[in-house]
Amino acid sequence: EKIIMKKLLHKKIFVLFCAITVFLPQLVFASTIYIDSSHSDFFVGDIVLFSVRVDSESKNINAVEGSISLKTTPQSITLTDINTSGSKFPLWLKKPLPSVDTTDVSFSGGVQGGLNSNDAIIFNIVLKLEKVGQFTLAPNDSSVYLNDGNGTKDVTNSKNLVINVLPKKPNSAA
């Protein structure tokens, strides 16, 4: 009985090892949609540009789509602009547009000939920070497509950006 249990344990370990070997490289080398800002501190009254970006993990990609959720309490932030300035995706099936309640920004863009980048700008969101507190910018239902002639959907990760808004800066105008 001990020998049978030992063989079962070894078989389970082998199966787990095989699964990790097969799926881990896809997760490690998945394209990632993320959001960043040149700001390091965020204060009430600030108007901040956040760039939605893609890291293709050394793969040649030609299309991205998805949405960015603005998770916050009411009247904590104001969406002041969405623009494609500096975007590496000049072709838009669906230009970045806010939902009616401005809680999401959806997009679908592409680039002819593909690109390979760890920080390609997809589009920018400009927010005015209205209240002290925390909010999150979260990529949802994001997809990245390879420039392989087949429209192959890449495994895609996303990274949320959590922002803590502090009271007005000392010595700032009212």
Backbone as numpy.savetxt, mean C-alpha at the origin, in Angstrom:
# Nx Ny Nz CAx CAy CAz Cx Cy Cz
4.34 -48.49 18.71 3.51 -47.29 18.71 4.39 -46.02 18.71
5.47 -46.04 19.47 6.37 -44.88 19.50 7.00 -44.66 18.13
7.32 -45.73 17.44 7.94 -45.62 16.12 6.93 -45.01 15.14
5.67 -45.42 15.21 4.64 -44.88 14.33 4.44 -43.40 14.61
4.36 -43.01 15.87 4.19 -41.60 16.25 5.38 -40.77 15.78
6.58 -41.32 15.91 7.78 -40.62 15.47 7.76 -40.41 13.96
7.33 -41.43 13.21 7.25 -41.32 11.75 6.21 -40.28 11.36
5.07 -40.26 12.06 4.04 -39.26 11.78 4.56 -37.85 12.04
5.28 -37.67 13.14 5.86 -36.37 13.46 6.84 -35.94 12.38
7.70 -36.86 11.96 8.66 -36.54 10.89 7.95 -36.18 9.59
6.85 -36.91 9.29 6.09 -36.63 8.07 5.47 -35.24 8.14
4.90 -34.86 9.32 4.31 -33.54 9.48 5.37 -32.45 9.34
6.52 -32.66 9.92 7.61 -31.69 9.82 8.04 -31.56 8.37
8.14 -32.67 7.65 8.53 -32.64 6.24 7.50 -31.88 5.40
6.22 -32.15 5.63 5.15 -31.45 4.89 5.21 -29.95 5.19
5.39 -29.57 6.45 5.49 -28.16 6.82 6.70 -27.52 6.15
7.83 -28.20 6.16 9.03 -27.68 5.50 8.79 -27.47 4.01
8.15 -28.44 3.36 7.86 -28.32 1.92 6.94 -27.14 1.65
5.91 -26.97 2.49 4.98 -25.84 2.30 5.70 -24.51 2.46
6.55 -24.40 3.45 7.31 -23.16 3.67 8.24 -22.91 2.49
8.89 -23.95 2.00 9.81 -23.81 0.87 9.09 -23.34 -0.39
7.88 -23.82 -0.60 7.13 -23.47 -1.80 6.54 -22.07 -1.70
5.92 -21.73 -0.55 5.17 -20.48 -0.45 5.95 -19.30 0.10
6.97 -19.50 0.88 7.72 -18.38 1.46 8.36 -17.49 0.40
8.99 -18.04 -0.64 9.58 -17.14 -1.64 8.55 -16.22 -2.29
7.32 -16.71 -2.51 6.29 -15.86 -3.09 5.93 -14.73 -2.15
5.86 -15.01 -0.86 5.51 -13.98 0.10 6.64 -12.99 0.28
7.87 -13.47 0.29 9.01 -12.60 0.49 9.21 -11.69 -0.73
8.97 -12.23 -1.91 9.22 -11.47 -3.13 7.93 -10.93 -3.76
6.90 -10.79 -2.97 5.64 -10.23 -3.45 5.80 -8.72 -3.63
5.14 -8.19 -4.64 5.10 -6.74 -4.80 4.34 -6.15 -3.60
4.70 -4.93 -3.23 4.07 -4.31 -2.06 3.56 -2.92 -2.41
2.30 -2.66 -2.07 1.71 -1.33 -2.16 1.84 -0.71 -0.78
2.41 0.50 -0.71 2.59 1.16 0.58 2.44 2.66 0.44
2.37 3.33 1.56 2.18 4.79 1.59 3.29 5.40 2.42
3.84 6.51 1.94 4.85 7.21 2.74 4.67 8.71 2.65
5.41 9.39 3.48 5.39 10.85 3.51 6.78 11.33 3.88
7.11 12.52 3.43 8.41 13.10 3.81 8.35 13.67 5.22
7.14 13.81 5.78 6.99 14.30 7.16 7.35 13.19 8.15
7.91 13.58 9.27 8.15 12.60 10.33 7.26 12.89 11.54
6.87 14.14 11.71 5.96 14.52 12.79 4.73 15.16 12.16
3.58 14.91 12.77 2.31 15.38 12.21 1.56 16.17 13.27
1.14 17.39 12.91 0.48 18.29 13.85 -0.85 18.77 13.29
-1.78 19.09 14.20 -3.06 19.66 13.80 -2.78 20.90 12.95
-3.49 21.02 11.84 -3.32 22.16 10.94 -2.37 21.90 9.79
-1.53 20.86 9.90 -0.61 20.53 8.80 -1.38 20.08 7.57
-0.86 20.43 6.41 -1.35 19.89 5.14 -0.21 19.02 4.63
-0.49 17.70 4.48 0.57 16.72 4.24 0.30 15.93 2.96
1.37 15.77 2.16 1.32 14.94 0.96 1.75 13.52 1.33
0.89 12.55 1.02 1.20 11.14 1.21 1.29 10.50 -0.17
2.38 9.80 -0.43 2.56 9.14 -1.73 2.21 7.66 -1.61
1.32 7.21 -2.51 0.99 5.80 -2.62 2.01 5.23 -3.60
2.74 4.21 -3.16 3.86 3.68 -3.95 3.77 2.18 -4.12
4.56 1.66 -5.05 4.68 0.22 -5.24 6.16 -0.16 -5.27
6.46 -1.25 -4.59 7.77 -1.89 -4.64 7.56 -3.19 -5.41
8.12 -3.27 -6.61 7.89 -4.44 -7.47 8.79 -5.62 -7.14
9.66 -5.48 -6.15 10.57 -6.55 -5.73 11.36 -7.12 -6.91
11.95 -6.22 -7.67 12.83 -6.57 -8.79 12.11 -7.26 -9.95
10.79 -7.15 -9.99 10.03 -7.70 -11.12 9.58 -6.56 -12.02
9.38 -6.87 -13.29 8.89 -5.89 -14.25 7.36 -5.94 -14.21
6.73 -4.83 -13.81 5.27 -4.76 -13.69 4.73 -3.72 -14.65
3.43 -3.83 -15.00 2.87 -2.82 -15.90 1.50 -2.29 -15.48
0.93 -2.80 -14.37 -0.37 -2.29 -13.93 -0.55 -2.49 -12.44
-1.31 -1.56 -11.84 -1.67 -1.62 -10.43 -3.13 -1.20 -10.29
-3.80 -1.75 -9.30 -5.17 -1.34 -9.02 -5.47 -1.60 -7.55
-6.51 -0.94 -7.06 -6.93 -1.16 -5.68 -7.59 0.08 -5.13
-7.54 0.20 -3.81 -8.06 1.39 -3.15 -7.25 1.65 -1.88
-7.32 2.89 -1.43 -6.68 3.30 -0.18 -7.80 3.75 0.75
-7.89 3.12 1.91 -8.90 3.51 2.90 -8.32 4.55 3.83
-9.12 5.57 4.13 -8.75 6.60 5.09 -9.53 6.27 6.37
-8.88 5.54 7.26 -9.54 5.09 8.48 -9.29 6.11 9.59
-10.38 6.81 9.96 -10.24 7.89 10.92 -11.59 8.17 11.56
-11.58 9.00 12.60 -12.83 9.45 13.19 -13.35 10.64 12.37
-14.66 10.89 12.42 -15.22 11.99 11.61 -14.54 13.34 11.89
-14.35 14.10 10.84 -13.75 15.43 10.85 -12.32 15.49 11.40
-11.62 14.36 11.42 -10.22 14.37 11.88 -9.26 14.79 10.79
-9.60 14.47 9.55 -8.78 14.86 8.40 -9.70 15.34 7.28
-9.14 16.16 6.41 -9.86 16.61 5.23 -9.03 16.25 4.01
-9.65 15.56 3.07 -9.00 15.24 1.81 -9.01 16.49 0.95
-7.81 17.07 0.70 -7.76 18.33 -0.05 -7.36 18.14 -1.51
-6.67 17.03 -1.84 -6.26 16.83 -3.21 -5.85 15.38 -3.43
-6.07 14.94 -4.64 -5.53 13.67 -5.14 -4.89 14.01 -6.47
-3.62 13.66 -6.64 -2.98 13.99 -7.91 -2.02 12.89 -8.35
-1.67 12.94 -9.61 -0.76 11.95 -10.18 0.61 12.55 -10.49
0.92 13.67 -9.86 2.21 14.32 -10.06 3.33 13.36 -9.66
4.26 13.13 -10.56 5.39 12.25 -10.29 5.07 10.77 -10.46
3.84 10.44 -10.87 3.44 9.05 -11.01 4.22 8.36 -12.12
4.56 7.11 -11.90 5.21 6.29 -12.92 4.16 5.57 -13.78
2.88 5.83 -13.49 1.78 5.18 -14.20 0.97 6.24 -14.96
1.33 6.50 -16.23 0.64 7.54 -17.00 -0.68 7.11 -17.63
-0.95 5.82 -17.67 -2.17 5.32 -18.29 -3.18 4.98 -17.19
-4.37 5.56 -17.27 -5.36 5.37 -16.20 -6.65 4.79 -16.74
-6.96 3.57 -16.35 -8.26 2.99 -16.61 -9.27 3.64 -15.67
-8.79 3.91 -14.43 -9.60 4.61 -13.43 -8.66 5.52 -12.65
-8.70 6.82 -12.98 -7.87 7.79 -12.25 -8.20 7.72 -10.77
-7.24 7.99 -9.91 -7.52 7.96 -8.47 -8.64 8.94 -8.12
-9.72 8.39 -7.58 -10.90 9.19 -7.23 -11.42 8.79 -5.86
-11.91 9.78 -5.10 -12.45 9.44 -3.78 -13.87 8.88 -3.89
-14.23 8.08 -2.89 -15.62 7.63 -2.79 -16.47 8.83 -2.39
-17.77 8.70 -2.48 -18.69 9.79 -2.17 -18.45 10.33 -0.76
-18.20 9.43 0.19 -17.98 9.86 1.58 -16.50 10.14 1.88
-15.66 10.12 0.87 -14.20 10.36 0.95 -13.49 9.47 1.96
-13.98 8.24 2.16 -13.28 7.32 3.04 -12.37 6.36 2.28
-12.47 6.38 0.96 -11.64 5.52 0.11 -11.24 6.28 -1.15
-10.08 5.92 -1.68 -9.64 6.42 -2.97 -9.32 5.20 -3.81
-10.06 4.99 -4.91 -9.81 3.83 -5.76 -9.03 4.24 -7.01
-8.32 3.27 -7.59 -7.45 3.57 -8.73 -7.20 2.32 -9.56
-6.83 2.52 -10.82 -6.40 1.46 -11.71 -5.54 2.12 -12.79
-4.23 1.86 -12.74 -3.32 2.51 -13.67 -2.31 1.56 -14.27
-1.68 2.02 -15.34 -0.69 1.19 -16.00 0.44 2.00 -16.62
1.42 1.28 -17.09 2.57 1.88 -17.75 2.96 1.00 -18.93
3.11 1.60 -20.09 3.50 0.85 -21.27 4.96 0.43 -21.15
5.24 -0.82 -21.45 6.61 -1.32 -21.40 7.04 -1.78 -20.02
6.24 -1.51 -19.02 6.53 -1.97 -17.67 7.57 -1.14 -16.95
7.72 -1.44 -15.66 8.75 -0.79 -14.84 9.17 -1.73 -13.73
10.36 -1.47 -13.23 10.93 -2.24 -12.13 11.45 -1.21 -11.13
10.80 -1.12 -9.97 11.18 -0.07 -9.01 10.81 -0.50 -7.60
11.57 0.01 -6.64 11.22 -0.27 -5.24 10.44 0.88 -4.61
10.21 1.98 -5.36 9.50 3.12 -4.77 8.75 3.95 -5.81
8.14 3.30 -6.79 7.43 4.02 -7.85 6.15 4.65 -7.30
6.00 5.94 -7.53 4.78 6.63 -7.11 3.64 6.21 -8.03
2.52 5.81 -7.40 1.30 5.54 -8.14 0.49 6.83 -8.22
0.23 7.45 -7.06 -0.44 8.74 -6.99 -0.22 9.32 -5.60
-0.67 10.55 -5.41 -0.50 11.25 -4.13 -1.86 11.64 -3.56
-1.93 11.62 -2.24 -3.10 12.07 -1.50 -2.64 13.21 -0.60
-3.35 14.34 -0.64 -3.02 15.47 0.22 -4.13 15.59 1.27
-3.73 15.58 2.54 -4.68 15.64 3.65 -4.38 16.82 4.56
-5.44 17.46 5.05 -5.29 18.46 6.10 -5.65 17.77 7.41
-4.74 17.87 8.37 -4.92 17.22 9.66 -5.70 18.17 10.57
-6.92 17.77 10.93 -7.85 18.66 11.62 -7.90 18.47 13.14
-7.67 17.25 13.62 -7.83 16.95 15.05 -6.69 16.08 15.56
-6.42 16.19 16.86 -5.46 15.32 17.52 -6.03 13.90 17.50
-5.18 12.94 17.25 -5.62 11.55 17.26 -4.81 10.72 16.30
-5.34 9.57 15.98 -4.65 8.63 15.12 -5.53 8.28 13.92
-4.91 8.14 12.76 -5.63 7.64 11.60 -4.72 6.72 10.81
-5.33 5.93 9.95 -4.60 4.94 9.18 -4.92 5.09 7.70
-3.89 5.01 6.88 -4.04 4.92 5.43 -3.73 3.46 5.09
-4.72 2.76 4.52 -4.58 1.33 4.32 -4.91 0.92 2.89
-3.93 0.34 2.18 -4.23 -0.21 0.85 -5.18 -1.40 0.99
-6.22 -1.44 0.14 -7.20 -2.53 0.15 -7.35 -3.10 -1.25
-7.60 -4.38 -1.31 -7.88 -5.05 -2.59 -6.89 -4.65 -3.67
-5.62 -4.51 -3.28 -4.59 -4.08 -4.22 -4.09 -5.24 -5.05
-3.85 -4.96 -6.32 -3.29 -5.96 -7.23 -2.19 -5.31 -8.06
-1.18 -6.10 -8.34 -0.07 -5.69 -9.20 0.03 -6.75 -10.29
0.21 -6.29 -11.53 0.26 -7.21 -12.66 1.63 -7.16 -13.32
2.15 -8.33 -13.67 3.47 -8.44 -14.28 3.42 -8.05 -15.75
4.52 -7.49 -16.21 4.67 -7.13 -17.63 5.21 -8.34 -18.37
4.39 -9.39 -18.43 4.83 -10.65 -19.05 4.05 -11.02 -20.30
3.20 -10.11 -20.76 2.40 -10.39 -21.94 1.14 -11.20 -21.66
0.99 -11.65 -20.42 -0.17 -12.46 -20.06 -1.06 -11.80 -19.01
-0.65 -10.66 -18.50 -1.42 -10.01 -17.44 -1.43 -10.81 -16.15
-0.33 -11.49 -15.87 -0.25 -12.32 -14.67 -0.32 -11.47 -13.42
-1.21 -11.84 -12.53 -1.38 -11.13 -11.27 -0.28 -11.59 -10.31
0.49 -10.64 -9.81 1.57 -10.94 -8.87 0.97 -11.12 -7.47
1.66 -11.88 -6.65 1.30 -11.91 -5.23 1.56 -10.51 -4.70
0.60 -9.93 -4.00 0.72 -8.54 -3.57 0.53 -8.40 -2.07
1.47 -7.72 -1.44 1.35 -7.36 -0.03 0.97 -5.89 0.06
0.49 -5.49 1.21 0.25 -4.06 1.43 0.70 -3.71 2.84
1.10 -2.45 3.00 1.54 -1.96 4.30 0.72 -0.73 4.65
0.07 -0.79 5.80 -0.69 0.36 6.30 0.28 1.40 6.83
-0.17 2.64 6.83 0.58 3.73 7.46 -0.30 4.30 8.56
0.18 4.21 9.80 -0.55 4.74 10.94 0.09 6.07 11.33
-0.74 7.10 11.43 -0.27 8.46 11.72 -0.83 8.91 13.06
0.03 9.45 13.90 -0.39 10.07 15.15 -0.32 11.58 14.97
-1.47 12.23 15.08 -1.54 13.68 14.93 -1.45 14.32 16.32
-0.49 15.21 16.47 -0.23 15.89 17.74 -0.89 17.27 17.75
-1.02 17.88 18.93 -1.56 19.25 18.98 -0.69 20.19 18.15
-1.24 21.38 17.84 -0.51 22.37 17.03 0.92 22.54 17.53
1.80 22.78 16.58 3.20 23.03 16.92 3.29 24.27 17.78
4.18 24.24 18.77 4.42 25.47 19.52 4.93 26.54 18.56
4.59 27.78 18.80 4.99 28.92 17.98 4.37 28.90 16.59
3.28 28.15 16.41 2.63 28.17 15.10 1.48 29.15 15.12
1.12 29.62 13.95 0.03 30.61 13.84 -1.29 29.94 14.21
-2.19 30.71 14.76 -3.49 30.16 15.18 -4.26 29.83 13.99
